[in-house]
Short mmCIF file of C-alpha atoms in Angstrom, two decimals:
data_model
loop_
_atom_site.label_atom_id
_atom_site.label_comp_id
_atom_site.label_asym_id
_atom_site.label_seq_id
_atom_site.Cartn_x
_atom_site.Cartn_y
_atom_site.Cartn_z
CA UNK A 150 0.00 0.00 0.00
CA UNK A 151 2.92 2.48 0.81
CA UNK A 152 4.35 2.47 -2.69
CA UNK A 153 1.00 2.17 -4.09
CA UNK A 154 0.26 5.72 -2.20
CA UNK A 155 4.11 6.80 -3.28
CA UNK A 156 2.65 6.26 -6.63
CA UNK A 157 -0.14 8.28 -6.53
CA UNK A 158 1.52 11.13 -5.06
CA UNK A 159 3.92 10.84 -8.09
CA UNK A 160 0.67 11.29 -10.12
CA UNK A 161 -0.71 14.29 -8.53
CA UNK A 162 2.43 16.03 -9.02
CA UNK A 163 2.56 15.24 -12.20
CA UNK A 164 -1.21 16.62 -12.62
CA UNK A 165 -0.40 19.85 -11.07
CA UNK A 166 2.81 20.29 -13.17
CA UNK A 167 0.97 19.65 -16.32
CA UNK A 168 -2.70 21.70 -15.36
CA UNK A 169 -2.94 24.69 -17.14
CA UNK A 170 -6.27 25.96 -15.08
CA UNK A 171 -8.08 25.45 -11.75
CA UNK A 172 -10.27 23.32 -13.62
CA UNK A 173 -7.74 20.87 -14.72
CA UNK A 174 -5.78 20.56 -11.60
CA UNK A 175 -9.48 20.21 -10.04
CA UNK A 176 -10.24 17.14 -12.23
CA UNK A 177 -7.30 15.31 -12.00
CA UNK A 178 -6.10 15.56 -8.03
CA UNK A 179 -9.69 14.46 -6.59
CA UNK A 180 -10.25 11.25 -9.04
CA UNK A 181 -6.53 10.02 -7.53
CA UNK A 182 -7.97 10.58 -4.25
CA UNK A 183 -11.28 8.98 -5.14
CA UNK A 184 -9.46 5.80 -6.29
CA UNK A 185 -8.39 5.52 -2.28
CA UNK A 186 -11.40 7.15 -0.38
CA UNK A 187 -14.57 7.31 -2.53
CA UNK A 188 -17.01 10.22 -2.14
CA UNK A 189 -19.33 11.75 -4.37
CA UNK A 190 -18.17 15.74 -3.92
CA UNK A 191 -14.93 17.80 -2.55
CA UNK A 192 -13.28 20.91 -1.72
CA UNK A 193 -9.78 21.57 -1.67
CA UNK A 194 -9.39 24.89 -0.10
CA UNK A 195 -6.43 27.21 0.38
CA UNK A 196 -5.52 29.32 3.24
CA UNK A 197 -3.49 32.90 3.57
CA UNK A 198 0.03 31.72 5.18
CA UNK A 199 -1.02 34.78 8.11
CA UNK A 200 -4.45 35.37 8.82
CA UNK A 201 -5.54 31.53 7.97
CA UNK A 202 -8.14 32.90 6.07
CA UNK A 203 -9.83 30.88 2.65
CA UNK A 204 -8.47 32.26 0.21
CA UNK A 205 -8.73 30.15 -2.66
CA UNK A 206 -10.97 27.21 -2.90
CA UNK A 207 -11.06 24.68 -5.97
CA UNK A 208 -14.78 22.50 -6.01
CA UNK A 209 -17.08 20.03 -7.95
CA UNK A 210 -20.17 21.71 -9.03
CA UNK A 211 -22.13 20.05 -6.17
CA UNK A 212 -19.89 20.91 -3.42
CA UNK A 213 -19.59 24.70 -5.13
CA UNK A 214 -22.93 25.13 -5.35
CA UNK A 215 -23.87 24.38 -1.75
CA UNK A 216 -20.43 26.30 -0.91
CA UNK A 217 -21.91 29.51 -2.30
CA UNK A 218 -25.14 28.94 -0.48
CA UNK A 219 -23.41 28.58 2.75
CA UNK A 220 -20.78 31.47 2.72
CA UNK A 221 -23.64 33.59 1.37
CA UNK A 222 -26.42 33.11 3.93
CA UNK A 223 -24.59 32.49 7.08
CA UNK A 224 -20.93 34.51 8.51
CA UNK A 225 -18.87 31.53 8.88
CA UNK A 226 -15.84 30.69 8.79
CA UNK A 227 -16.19 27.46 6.78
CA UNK A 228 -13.66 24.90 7.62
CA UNK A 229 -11.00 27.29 8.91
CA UNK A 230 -7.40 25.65 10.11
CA UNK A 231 -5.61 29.12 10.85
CA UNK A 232 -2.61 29.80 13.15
CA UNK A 233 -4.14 29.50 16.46
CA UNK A 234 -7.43 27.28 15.75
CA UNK A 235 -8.46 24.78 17.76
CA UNK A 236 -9.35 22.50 14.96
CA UNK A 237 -7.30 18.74 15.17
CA UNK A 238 -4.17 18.33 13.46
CA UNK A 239 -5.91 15.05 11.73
CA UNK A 240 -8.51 14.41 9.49
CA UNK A 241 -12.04 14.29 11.00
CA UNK A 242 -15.13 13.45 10.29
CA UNK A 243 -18.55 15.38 10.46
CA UNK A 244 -21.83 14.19 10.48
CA UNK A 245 -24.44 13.70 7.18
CA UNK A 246 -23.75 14.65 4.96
CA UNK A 247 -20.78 12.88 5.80
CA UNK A 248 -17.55 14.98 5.69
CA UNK A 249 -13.92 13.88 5.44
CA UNK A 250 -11.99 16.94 6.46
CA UNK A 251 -8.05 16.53 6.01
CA UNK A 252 -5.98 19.48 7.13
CA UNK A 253 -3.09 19.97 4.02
CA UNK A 254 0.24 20.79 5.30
CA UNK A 255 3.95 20.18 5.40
CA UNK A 256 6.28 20.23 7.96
CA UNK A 257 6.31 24.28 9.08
CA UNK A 258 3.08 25.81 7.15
CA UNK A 259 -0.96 24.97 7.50
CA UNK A 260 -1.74 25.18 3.00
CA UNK A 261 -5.06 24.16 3.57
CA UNK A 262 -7.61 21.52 3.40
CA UNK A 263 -9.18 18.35 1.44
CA UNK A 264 -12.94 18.26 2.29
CA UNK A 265 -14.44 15.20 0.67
CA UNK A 266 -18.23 14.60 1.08
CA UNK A 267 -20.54 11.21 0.91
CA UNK A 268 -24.07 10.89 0.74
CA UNK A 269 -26.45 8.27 2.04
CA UNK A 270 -26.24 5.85 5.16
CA UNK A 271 -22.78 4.57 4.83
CA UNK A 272 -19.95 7.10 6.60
CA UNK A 273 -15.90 7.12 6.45
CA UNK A 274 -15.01 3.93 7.92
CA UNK A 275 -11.37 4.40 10.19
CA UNK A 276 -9.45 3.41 7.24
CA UNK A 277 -10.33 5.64 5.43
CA UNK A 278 -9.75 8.22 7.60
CA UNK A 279 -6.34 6.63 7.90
CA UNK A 280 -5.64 6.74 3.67
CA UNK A 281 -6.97 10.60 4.09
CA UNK A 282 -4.06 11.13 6.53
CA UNK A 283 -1.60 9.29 4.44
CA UNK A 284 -2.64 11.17 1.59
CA UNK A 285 -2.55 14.98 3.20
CA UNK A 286 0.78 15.40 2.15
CA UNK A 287 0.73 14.49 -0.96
CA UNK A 288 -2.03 16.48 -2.02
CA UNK A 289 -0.63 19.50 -0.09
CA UNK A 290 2.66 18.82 -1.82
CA UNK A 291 0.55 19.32 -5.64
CA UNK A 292 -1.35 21.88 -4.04
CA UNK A 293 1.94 24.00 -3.69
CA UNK A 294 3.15 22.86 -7.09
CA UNK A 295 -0.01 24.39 -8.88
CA UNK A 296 -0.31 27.42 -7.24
CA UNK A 297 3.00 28.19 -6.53
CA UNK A 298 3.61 26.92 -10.51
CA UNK A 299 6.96 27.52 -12.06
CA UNK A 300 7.85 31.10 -11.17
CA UNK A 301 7.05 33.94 -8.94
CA UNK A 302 4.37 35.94 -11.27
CA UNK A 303 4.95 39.95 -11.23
CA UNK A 304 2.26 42.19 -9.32
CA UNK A 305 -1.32 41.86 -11.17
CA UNK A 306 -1.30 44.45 -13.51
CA UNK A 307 -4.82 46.27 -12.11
CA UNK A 308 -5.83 48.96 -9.95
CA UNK A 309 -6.79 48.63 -6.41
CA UNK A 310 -11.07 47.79 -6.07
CA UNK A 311 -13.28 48.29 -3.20
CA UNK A 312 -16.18 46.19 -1.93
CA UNK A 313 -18.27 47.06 1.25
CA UNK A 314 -19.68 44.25 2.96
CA UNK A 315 -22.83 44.63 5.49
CA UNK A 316 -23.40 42.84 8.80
CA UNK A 317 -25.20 39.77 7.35
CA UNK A 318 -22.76 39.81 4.33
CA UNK A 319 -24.52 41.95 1.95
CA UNK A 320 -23.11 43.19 -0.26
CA UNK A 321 -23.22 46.71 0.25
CA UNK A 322 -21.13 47.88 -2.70
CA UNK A 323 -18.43 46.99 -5.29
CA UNK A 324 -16.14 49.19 -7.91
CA UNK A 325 -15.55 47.94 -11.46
CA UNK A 326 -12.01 47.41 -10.63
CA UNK A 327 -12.46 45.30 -7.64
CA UNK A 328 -15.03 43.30 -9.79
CA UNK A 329 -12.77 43.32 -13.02
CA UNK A 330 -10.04 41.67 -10.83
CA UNK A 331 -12.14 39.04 -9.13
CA UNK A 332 -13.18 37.78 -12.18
CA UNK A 333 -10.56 36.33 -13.13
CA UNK A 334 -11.40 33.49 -10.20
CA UNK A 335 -14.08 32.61 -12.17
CA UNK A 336 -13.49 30.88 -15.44
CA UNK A 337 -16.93 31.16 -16.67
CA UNK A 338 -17.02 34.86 -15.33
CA UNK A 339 -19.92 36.19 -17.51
CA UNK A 340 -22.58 34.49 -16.03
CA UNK A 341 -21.10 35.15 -12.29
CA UNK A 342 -23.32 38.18 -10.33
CA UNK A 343 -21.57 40.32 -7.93
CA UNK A 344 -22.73 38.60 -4.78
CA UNK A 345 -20.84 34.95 -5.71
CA UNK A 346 -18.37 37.32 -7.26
CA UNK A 347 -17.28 38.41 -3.77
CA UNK A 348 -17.72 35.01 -2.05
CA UNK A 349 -13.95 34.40 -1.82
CA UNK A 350 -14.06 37.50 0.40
CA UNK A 351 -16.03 36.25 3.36
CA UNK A 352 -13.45 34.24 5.44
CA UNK A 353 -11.09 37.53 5.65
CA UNK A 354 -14.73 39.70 6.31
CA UNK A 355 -15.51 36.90 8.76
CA UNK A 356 -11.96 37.18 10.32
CA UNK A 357 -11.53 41.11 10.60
CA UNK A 358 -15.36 40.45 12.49
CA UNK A 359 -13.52 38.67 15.01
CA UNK A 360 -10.79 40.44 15.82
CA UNK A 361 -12.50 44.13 15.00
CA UNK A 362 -9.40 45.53 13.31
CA UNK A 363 -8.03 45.94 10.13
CA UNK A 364 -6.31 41.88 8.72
CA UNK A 365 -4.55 41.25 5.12
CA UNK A 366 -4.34 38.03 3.04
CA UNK A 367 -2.84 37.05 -0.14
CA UNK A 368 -4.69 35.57 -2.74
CA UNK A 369 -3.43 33.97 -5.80
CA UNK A 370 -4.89 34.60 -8.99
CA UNK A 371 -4.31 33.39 -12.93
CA UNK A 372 -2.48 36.82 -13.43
CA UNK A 373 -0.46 37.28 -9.69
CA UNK A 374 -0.90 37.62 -6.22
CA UNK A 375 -3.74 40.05 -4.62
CA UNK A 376 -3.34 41.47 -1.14
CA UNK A 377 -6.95 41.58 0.72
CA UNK A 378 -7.12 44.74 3.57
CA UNK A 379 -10.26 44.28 5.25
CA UNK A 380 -11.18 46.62 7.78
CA UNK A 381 -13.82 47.54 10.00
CA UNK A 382 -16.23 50.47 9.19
CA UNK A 383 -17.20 50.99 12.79
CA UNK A 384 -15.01 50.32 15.76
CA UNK A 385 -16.76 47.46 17.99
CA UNK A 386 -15.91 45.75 14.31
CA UNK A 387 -20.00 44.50 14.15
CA UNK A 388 -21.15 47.06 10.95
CA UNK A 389 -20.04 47.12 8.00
CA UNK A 390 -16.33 45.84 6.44
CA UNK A 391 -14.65 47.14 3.64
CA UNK A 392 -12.16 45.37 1.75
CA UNK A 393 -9.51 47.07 -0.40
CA UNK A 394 -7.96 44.19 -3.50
CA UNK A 395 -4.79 45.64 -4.87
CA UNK A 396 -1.48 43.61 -5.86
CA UNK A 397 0.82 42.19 -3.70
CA UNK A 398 4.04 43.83 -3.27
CA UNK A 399 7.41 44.04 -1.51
CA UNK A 400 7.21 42.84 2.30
CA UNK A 401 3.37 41.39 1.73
CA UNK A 402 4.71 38.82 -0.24
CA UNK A 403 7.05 37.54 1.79
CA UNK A 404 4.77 35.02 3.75
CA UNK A 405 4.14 33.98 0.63
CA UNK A 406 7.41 32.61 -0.53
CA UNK A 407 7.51 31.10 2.92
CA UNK A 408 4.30 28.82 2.59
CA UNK A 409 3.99 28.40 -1.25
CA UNK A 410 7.43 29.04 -2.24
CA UNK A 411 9.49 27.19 0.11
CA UNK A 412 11.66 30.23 1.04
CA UNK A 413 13.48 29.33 4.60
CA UNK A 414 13.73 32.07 7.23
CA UNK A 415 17.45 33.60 6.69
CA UNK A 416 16.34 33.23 2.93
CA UNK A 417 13.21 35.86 3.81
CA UNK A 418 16.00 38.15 5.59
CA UNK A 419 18.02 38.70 2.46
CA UNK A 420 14.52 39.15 0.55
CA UNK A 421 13.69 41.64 2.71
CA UNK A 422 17.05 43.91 1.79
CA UNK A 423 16.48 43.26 -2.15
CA UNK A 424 13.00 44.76 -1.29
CA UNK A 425 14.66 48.06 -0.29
CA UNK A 426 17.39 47.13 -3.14
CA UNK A 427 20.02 46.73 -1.38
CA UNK A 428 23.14 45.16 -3.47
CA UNK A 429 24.51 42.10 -1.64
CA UNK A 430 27.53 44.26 -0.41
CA UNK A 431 25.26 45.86 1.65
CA UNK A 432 22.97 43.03 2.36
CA UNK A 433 25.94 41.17 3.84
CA UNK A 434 26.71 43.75 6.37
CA UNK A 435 23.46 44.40 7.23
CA UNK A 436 22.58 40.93 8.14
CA UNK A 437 25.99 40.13 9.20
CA UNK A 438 26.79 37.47 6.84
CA UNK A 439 29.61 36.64 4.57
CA UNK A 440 28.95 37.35 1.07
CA UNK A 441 29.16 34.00 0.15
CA UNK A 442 26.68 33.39 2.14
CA UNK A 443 24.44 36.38 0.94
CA UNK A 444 24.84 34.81 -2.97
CA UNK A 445 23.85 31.26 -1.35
CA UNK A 446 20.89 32.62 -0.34
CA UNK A 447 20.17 34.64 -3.42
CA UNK A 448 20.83 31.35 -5.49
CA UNK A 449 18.15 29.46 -3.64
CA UNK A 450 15.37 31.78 -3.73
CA UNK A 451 16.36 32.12 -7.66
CA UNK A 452 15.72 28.48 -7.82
CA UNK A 453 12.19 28.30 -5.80
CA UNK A 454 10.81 31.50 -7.22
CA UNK A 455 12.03 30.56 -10.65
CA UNK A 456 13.68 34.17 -12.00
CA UNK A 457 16.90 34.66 -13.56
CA UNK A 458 18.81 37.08 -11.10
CA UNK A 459 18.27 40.15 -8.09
CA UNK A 460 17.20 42.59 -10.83
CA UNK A 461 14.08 40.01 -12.27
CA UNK A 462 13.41 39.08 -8.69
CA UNK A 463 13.28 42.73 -6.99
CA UNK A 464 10.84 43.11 -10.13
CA UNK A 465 8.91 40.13 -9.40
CA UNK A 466 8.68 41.56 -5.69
CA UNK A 467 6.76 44.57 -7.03
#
């Protein structure tokens, strides 16, 4: 069974290197999974590196369609495993319909989570709860493959958007950049109306709620990263949240070469100096590092962000 599961992991790389689209990764990941655990709908959903909050989520048409329902009638946080949540480190299972829920992660970062769903009288049994946990990294590890894909994209080329977001999540208001740039989540965006639009929003709306100050996430899109500022409108944080969309730049991408790029911690500290273009000279006395050192670093991150050299990468960094 191990190097029948090696296998499959194999595969689902493989998938993700070779998926052009959301919808192709979408297609190909679950039916390996459903080949160990059946089920008859999933989620795979994505989380911001930071704030924990969903900020990508890849479906079936029966699991989207109830997942749109849900986010839009009630403020929840769906299945949230953010820095501090209580949730278990393990899969778990829910009651009917019955839910798998596998939390998708690697060694230092929380990517996400596999939600597959079964209908009728017959629930997980305990092995497969055990394939789902023997399966987390894999899917986690093609997960990071397609969205992280084979180079750090530049900033979205768009203008920063606006949407206001009432107290039960009504949508209160939305400009045609915000809605121009959120439709690229959508691939058939012409028949998408603002309110389902926005959906993707409601975990970080649902998140500044809690804490009743301003949060940011990162969310990836076909044409770059996004950076998500919600905020409170009023300060007990219970009226109305607005949330700025504009593309991610300089130090507000560095969580996410961290959790989707790989980048290690020193890495992140020389990052931080190309941000403020500093040559590696400078960088090395900075940080108090030999230069060799410095270009080690440099070398890596060229590697896992895929660009040519400090120049391509600082522009990559916005």
């Amino acid at each position: 069974m191990k190097d029948e599961l090696g296998a499959t992991g194999r595969a689902m790389l493989l998938a993700a290197c070779e998926a052009s689209s959301a919808k192709e990764f979408a297609e190909e990941v679950p039916g390996l999974v459903r080949h160990w655990i059946p089920h008859d709908s999933y989620l795979i959903s994505g989380q911001d590196p930071v704030t924990g909050a969903i900020c990508f989520w890849l479906a079936d048409q029966a699991y989207l369609a109830e997942l749109i329902g849900r986010v839009c009638r009630i403020d929840t946080p769906l299945y949230w495993y953010g820095t501090g949540s209580a949730e278990p480190a393990g899969p778990r299972v829910c009651e009917r319909p019955h839910r798998l829920i596998t939390r998708l992660a690697d060694r230092r970062h929380t990517l996400g989570a596999l939600t597959l769903v079964r209908t009728g009288a017959c629930p997980f049994s305990g092995d497969e709860v055990a394939r789902a946990a023997a399966l987390s990294g894999p899917v986690a590890q093609a997960l990071r493959r397609f969205i992280a894909g084979t180079s750090l994209p530049p900033p979205p080329p768009t203008a920063p958007g606006v949407v206001t977001v009432g107290t039960d999540h009504t949508l209160l208001g939305i400009t045609p950049t915000a809605r121009d740039t959120l439709r690229v989540l959508w691939p058939d965006n012409s028949a998408v109306d603002d309110r389902r639009l926005v959906s993707v929003l409601w975990n970080s709306v649902h998140l500044t709620r809690q804490a009743g100050r301003h949060t940011v996430s990162r969310l990836p899109t076909p044409d770059g990263w996004l950076a998500v500022h919600a905020e409170p409108l009023e300060p007990d944080g219970s009226a109305a949240v607005g949330v700025t969309i504009e593309p991610a730049r300089g130090e507000l991408l560095l969580p996410v070469l961290a959790a989707w790029y790989g980048a290690s911690p020193a890495e992140l500290g020389v990052v931080r100096q190309v941000t403020a273009g500093l040559p590696a000279k400078q960088i090395a006395r900075r940080l108090n590092l030999s230069l060799h050192t410095v270009h080690d670093h440099l070398r890596s991150i060229y590697r896992k962000t895929g660009v040519t050299g400090c120049h391509e990468l600082h522009a990559r960094l916005g």
